[in-house]
PDB file of C-alpha atoms in Angstrom:
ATOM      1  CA  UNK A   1     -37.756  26.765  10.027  1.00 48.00           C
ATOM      2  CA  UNK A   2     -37.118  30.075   9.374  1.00 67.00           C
ATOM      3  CA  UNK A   3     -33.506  31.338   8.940  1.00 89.00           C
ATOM      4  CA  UNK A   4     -34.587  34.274  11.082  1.00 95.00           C
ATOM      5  CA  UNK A   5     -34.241  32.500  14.547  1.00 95.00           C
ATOM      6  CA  UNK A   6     -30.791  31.444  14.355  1.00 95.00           C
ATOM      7  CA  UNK A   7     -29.945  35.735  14.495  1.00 96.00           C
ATOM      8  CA  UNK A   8     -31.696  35.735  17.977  1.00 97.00           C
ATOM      9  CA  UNK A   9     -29.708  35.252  21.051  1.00 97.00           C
ATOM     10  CA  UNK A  10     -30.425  32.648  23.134  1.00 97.00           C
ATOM     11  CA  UNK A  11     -32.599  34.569  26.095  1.00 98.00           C
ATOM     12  CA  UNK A  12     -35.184  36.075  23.139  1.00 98.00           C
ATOM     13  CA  UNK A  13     -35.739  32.422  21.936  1.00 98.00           C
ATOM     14  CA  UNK A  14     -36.617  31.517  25.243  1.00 98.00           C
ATOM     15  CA  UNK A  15     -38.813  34.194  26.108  1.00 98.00           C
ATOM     16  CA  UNK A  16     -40.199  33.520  22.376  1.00 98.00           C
ATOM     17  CA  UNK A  17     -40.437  29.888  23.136  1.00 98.00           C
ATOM     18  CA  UNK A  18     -41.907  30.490  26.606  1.00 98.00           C
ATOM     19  CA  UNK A  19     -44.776  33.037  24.752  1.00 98.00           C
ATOM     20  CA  UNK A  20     -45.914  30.801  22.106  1.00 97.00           C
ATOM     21  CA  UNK A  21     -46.293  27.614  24.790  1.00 98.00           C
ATOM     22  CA  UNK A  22     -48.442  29.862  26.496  1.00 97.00           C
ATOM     23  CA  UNK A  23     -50.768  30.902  22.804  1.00 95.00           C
ATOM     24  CA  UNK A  24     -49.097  34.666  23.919  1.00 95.00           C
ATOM     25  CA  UNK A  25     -48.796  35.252  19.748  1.00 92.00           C
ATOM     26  CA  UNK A  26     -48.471  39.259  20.108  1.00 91.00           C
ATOM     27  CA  UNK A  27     -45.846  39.030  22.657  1.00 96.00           C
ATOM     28  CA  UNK A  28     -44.156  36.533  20.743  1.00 97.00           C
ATOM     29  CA  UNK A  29     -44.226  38.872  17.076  1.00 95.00           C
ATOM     30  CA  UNK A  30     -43.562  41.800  19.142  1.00 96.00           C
ATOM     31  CA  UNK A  31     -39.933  39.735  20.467  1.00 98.00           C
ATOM     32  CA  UNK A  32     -38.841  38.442  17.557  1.00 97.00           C
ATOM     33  CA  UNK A  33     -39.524  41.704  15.835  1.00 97.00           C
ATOM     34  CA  UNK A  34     -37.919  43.888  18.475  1.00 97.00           C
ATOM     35  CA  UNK A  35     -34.651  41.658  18.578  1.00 97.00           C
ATOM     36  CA  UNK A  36     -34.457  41.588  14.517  1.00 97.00           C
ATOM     37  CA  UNK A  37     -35.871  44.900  13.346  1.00 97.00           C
ATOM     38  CA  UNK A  38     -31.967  46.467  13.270  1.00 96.00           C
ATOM     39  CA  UNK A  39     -31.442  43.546  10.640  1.00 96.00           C
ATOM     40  CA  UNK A  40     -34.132  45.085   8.549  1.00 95.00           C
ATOM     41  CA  UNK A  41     -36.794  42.203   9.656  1.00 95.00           C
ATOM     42  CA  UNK A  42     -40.767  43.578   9.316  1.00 94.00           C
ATOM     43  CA  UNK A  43     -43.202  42.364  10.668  1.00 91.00           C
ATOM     44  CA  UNK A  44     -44.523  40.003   8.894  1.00 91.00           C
ATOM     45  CA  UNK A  45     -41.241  38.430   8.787  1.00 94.00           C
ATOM     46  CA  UNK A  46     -41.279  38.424  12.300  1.00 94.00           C
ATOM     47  CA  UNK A  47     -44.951  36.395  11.932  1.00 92.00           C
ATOM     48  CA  UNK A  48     -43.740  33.633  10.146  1.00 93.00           C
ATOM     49  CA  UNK A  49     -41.232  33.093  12.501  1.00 96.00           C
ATOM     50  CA  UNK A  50     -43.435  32.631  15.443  1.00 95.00           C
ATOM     51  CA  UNK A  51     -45.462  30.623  13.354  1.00 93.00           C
ATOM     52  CA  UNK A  52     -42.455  28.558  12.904  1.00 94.00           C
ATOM     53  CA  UNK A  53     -42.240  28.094  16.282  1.00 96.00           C
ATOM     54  CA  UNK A  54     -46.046  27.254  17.035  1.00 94.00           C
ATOM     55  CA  UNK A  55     -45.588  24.414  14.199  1.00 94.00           C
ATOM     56  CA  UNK A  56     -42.169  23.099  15.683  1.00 95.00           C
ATOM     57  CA  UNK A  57     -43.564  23.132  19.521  1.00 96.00           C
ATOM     58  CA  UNK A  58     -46.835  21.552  18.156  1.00 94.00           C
ATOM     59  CA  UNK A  59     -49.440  19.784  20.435  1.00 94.00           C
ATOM     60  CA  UNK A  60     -46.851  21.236  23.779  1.00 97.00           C
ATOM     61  CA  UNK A  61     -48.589  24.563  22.792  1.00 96.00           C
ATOM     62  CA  UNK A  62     -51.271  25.142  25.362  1.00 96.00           C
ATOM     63  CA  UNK A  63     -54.088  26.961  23.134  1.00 90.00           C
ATOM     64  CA  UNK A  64     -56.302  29.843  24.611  1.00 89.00           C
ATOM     65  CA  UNK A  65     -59.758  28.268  24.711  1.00 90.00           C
ATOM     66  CA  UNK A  66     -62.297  30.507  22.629  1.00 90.00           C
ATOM     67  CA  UNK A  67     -64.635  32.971  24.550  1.00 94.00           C
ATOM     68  CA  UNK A  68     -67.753  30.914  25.692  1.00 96.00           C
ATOM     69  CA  UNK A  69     -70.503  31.926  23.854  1.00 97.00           C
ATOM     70  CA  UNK A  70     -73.495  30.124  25.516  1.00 97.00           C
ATOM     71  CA  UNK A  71     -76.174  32.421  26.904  1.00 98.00           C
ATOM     72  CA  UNK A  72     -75.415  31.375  30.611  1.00 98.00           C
ATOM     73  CA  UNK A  73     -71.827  32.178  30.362  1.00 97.00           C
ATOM     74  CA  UNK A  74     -72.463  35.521  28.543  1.00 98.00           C
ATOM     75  CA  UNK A  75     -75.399  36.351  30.806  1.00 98.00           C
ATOM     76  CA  UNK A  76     -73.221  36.189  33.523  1.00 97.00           C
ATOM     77  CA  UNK A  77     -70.251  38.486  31.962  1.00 97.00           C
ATOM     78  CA  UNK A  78     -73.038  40.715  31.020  1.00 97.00           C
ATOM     79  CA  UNK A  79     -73.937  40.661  34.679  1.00 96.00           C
ATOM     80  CA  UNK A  80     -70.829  41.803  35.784  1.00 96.00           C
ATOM     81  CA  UNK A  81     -70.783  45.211  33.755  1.00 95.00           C
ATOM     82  CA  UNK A  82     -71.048  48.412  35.274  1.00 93.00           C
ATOM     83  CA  UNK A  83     -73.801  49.809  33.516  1.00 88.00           C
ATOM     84  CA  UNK A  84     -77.104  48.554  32.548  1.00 93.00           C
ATOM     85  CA  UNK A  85     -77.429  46.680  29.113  1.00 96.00           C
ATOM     86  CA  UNK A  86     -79.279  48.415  26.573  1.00 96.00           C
ATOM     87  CA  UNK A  87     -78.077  46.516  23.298  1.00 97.00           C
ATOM     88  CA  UNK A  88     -75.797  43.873  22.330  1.00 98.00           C
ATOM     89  CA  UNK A  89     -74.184  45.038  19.380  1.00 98.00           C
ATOM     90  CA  UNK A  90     -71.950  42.428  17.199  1.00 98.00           C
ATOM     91  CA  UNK A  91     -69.114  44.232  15.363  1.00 96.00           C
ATOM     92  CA  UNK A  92     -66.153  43.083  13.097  1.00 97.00           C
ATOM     93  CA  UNK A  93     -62.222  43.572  13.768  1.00 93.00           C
ATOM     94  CA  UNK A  94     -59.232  42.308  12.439  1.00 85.00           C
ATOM     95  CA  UNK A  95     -55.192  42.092  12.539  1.00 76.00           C
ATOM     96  CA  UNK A  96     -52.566  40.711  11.006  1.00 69.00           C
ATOM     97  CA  UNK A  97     -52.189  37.577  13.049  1.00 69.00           C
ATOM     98  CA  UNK A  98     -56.245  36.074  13.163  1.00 73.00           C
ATOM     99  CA  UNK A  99     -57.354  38.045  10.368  1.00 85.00           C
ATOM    100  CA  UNK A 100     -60.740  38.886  10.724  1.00 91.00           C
ATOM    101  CA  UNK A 101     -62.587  38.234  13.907  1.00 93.00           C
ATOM    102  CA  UNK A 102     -66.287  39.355  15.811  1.00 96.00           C
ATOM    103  CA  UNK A 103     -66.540  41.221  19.106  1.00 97.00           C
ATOM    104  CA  UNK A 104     -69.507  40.937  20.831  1.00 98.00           C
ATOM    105  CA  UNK A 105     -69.881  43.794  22.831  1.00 98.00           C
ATOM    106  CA  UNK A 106     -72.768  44.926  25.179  1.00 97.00           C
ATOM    107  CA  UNK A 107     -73.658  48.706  24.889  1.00 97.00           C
ATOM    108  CA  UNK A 108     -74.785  50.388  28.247  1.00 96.00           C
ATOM    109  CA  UNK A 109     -76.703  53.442  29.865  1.00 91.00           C
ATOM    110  CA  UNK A 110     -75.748  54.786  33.235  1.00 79.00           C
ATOM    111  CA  UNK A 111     -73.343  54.908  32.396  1.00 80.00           C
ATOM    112  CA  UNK A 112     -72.360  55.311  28.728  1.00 86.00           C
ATOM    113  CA  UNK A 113     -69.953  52.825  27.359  1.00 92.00           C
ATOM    114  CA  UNK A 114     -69.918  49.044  26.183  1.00 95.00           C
ATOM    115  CA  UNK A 115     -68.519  46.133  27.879  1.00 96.00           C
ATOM    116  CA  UNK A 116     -66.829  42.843  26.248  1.00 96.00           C
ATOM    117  CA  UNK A 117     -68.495  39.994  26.096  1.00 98.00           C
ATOM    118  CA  UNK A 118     -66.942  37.386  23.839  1.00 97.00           C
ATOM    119  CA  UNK A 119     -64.532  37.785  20.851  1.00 95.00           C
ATOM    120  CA  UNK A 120     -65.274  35.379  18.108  1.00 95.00           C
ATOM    121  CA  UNK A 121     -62.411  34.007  15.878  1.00 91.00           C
ATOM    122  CA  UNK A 122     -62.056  32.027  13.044  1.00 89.00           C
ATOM    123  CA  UNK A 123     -62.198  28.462  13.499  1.00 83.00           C
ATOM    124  CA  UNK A 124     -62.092  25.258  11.458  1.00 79.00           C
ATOM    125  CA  UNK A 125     -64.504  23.507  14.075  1.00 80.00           C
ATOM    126  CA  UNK A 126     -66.628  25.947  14.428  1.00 84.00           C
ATOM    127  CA  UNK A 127     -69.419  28.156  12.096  1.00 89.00           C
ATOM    128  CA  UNK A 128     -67.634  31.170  10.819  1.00 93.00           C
ATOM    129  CA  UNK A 129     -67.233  34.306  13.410  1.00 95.00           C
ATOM    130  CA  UNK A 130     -70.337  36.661  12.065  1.00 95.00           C
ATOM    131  CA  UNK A 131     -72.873  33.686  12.235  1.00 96.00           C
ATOM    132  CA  UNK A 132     -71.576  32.309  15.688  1.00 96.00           C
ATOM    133  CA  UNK A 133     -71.566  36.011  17.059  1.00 97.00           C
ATOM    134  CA  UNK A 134     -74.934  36.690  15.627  1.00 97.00           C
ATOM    135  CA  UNK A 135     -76.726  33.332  17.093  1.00 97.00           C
ATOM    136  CA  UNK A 136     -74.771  34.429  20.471  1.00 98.00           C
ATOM    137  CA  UNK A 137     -76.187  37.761  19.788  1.00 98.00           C
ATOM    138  CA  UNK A 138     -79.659  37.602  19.218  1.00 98.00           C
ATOM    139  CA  UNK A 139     -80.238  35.142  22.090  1.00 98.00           C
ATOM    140  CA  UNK A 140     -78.721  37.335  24.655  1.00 98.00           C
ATOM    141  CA  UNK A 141     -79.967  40.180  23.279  1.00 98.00           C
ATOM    142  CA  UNK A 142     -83.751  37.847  23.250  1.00 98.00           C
ATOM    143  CA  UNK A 143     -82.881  36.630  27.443  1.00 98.00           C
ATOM    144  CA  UNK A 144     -82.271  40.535  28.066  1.00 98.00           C
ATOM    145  CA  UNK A 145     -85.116  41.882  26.036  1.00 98.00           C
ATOM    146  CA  UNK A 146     -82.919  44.656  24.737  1.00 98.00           C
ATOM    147  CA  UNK A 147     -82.087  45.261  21.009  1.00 97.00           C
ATOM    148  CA  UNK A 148     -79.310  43.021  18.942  1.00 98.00           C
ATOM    149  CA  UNK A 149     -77.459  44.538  16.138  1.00 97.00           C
ATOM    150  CA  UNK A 150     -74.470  43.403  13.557  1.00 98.00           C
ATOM    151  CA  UNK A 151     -74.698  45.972  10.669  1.00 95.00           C
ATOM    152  CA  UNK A 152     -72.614  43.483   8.616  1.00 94.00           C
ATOM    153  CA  UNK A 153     -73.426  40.023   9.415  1.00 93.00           C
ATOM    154  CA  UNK A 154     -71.619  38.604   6.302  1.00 92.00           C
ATOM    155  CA  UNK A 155     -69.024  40.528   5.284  1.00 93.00           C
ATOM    156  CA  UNK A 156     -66.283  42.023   7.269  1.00 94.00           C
ATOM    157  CA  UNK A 157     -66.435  45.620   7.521  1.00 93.00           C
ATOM    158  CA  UNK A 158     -64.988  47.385  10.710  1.00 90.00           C
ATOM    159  CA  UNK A 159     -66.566  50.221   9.574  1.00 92.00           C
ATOM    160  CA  UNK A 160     -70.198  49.503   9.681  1.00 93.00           C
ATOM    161  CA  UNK A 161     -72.350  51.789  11.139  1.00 93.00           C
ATOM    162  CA  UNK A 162     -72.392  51.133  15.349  1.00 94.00           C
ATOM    163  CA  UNK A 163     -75.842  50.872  17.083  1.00 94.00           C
ATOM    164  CA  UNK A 164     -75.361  53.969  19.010  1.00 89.00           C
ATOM    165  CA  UNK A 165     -74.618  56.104  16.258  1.00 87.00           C
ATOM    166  CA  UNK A 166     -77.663  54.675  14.541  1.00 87.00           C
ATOM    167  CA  UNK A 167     -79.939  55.084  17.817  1.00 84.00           C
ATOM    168  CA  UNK A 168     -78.552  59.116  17.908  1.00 81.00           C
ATOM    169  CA  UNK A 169     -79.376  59.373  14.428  1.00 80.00           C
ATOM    170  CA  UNK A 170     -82.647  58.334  14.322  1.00 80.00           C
ATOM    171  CA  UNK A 171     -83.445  60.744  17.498  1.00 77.00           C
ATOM    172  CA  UNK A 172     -82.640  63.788  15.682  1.00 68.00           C
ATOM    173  CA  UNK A 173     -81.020  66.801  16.146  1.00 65.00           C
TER     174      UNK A 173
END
């Protein structure tokens, strides 16, 4: 374990404890960080703590099920949006605690925005994030006869052209 938890008091290791039962990593970083950041702890530090803690709690940790990707569960989130669906656009992101992940995303009209759908993480079960997100994807995008796009399928890149900007482009001045 790290040496790093025996500097918080005992109310942060609850709260810390309490987080990472409940898969609430973020909250959990953010704690231990907060509590030893005057010690000169980063964050990362602060990471390898709470992983600490997720190995030591072990199967008592009560994992966040991943997004549902099959086309009646995201035809029915995609039913809830305010706006009506005129692409579902697959796009990479990424932090420091699940490296890099897929957000599927569906981009409306009337009005203008995008609604979440699903976020796709690395998994050792699964396919890897861009080709689950894209198979999600393309048959939602196929059941709502509306365009799919996922400018990087392969590689991560959170900077990959978005479909709007492509759509706006391609209209012209």
């Amino acid at each position: 374990m790290s040496g790093w938890w025996a500097y918080l008091d005992e109310r942060t290791c609850r709260e810390v404890d309490a987080d990472v039962l409940r898969d609430r990593r973020l909250s959990a970083v953010r704690s231990v960080w907060e509590a030893l950041r005057p010690l000169g702890v980063g964050l990362h530090e602060a990471e390898r703590v709470v992983h600490t803690r997720y190995a030591a709690l072990g199967d008592r940790v009560q994992h966040t099920p991943p997004d549902p990707l099959d086309l009646p569960s995201l035809t029915a989130r995609a039913a809830t949006l305010p706006g009506r669906v005129a692409a579902v656009e697959a796009l990479w992101d990424g932090d420091t605690v699940h490296d890099w992940f897929v957000l599927l995303v569906a981009v409306l009209d009337a009005p203008e925005g995008e609604g979440h759908l699903a976020t796709v993480y690395r998994r050792s079960d699964s396919p890897p994030p861009g080709a689950a997100a894209a198979e999600a994807g393309r048959a939602l995008a196929g059941h709502l006869q509306v365009p799919f796009h996922f400018a990087s399928p392969d590689v991560p890149d959170d900077d990959a052209p978005r479909w709007r900007t492509i759509q706006r482009s391609a209209e012209g001045p």
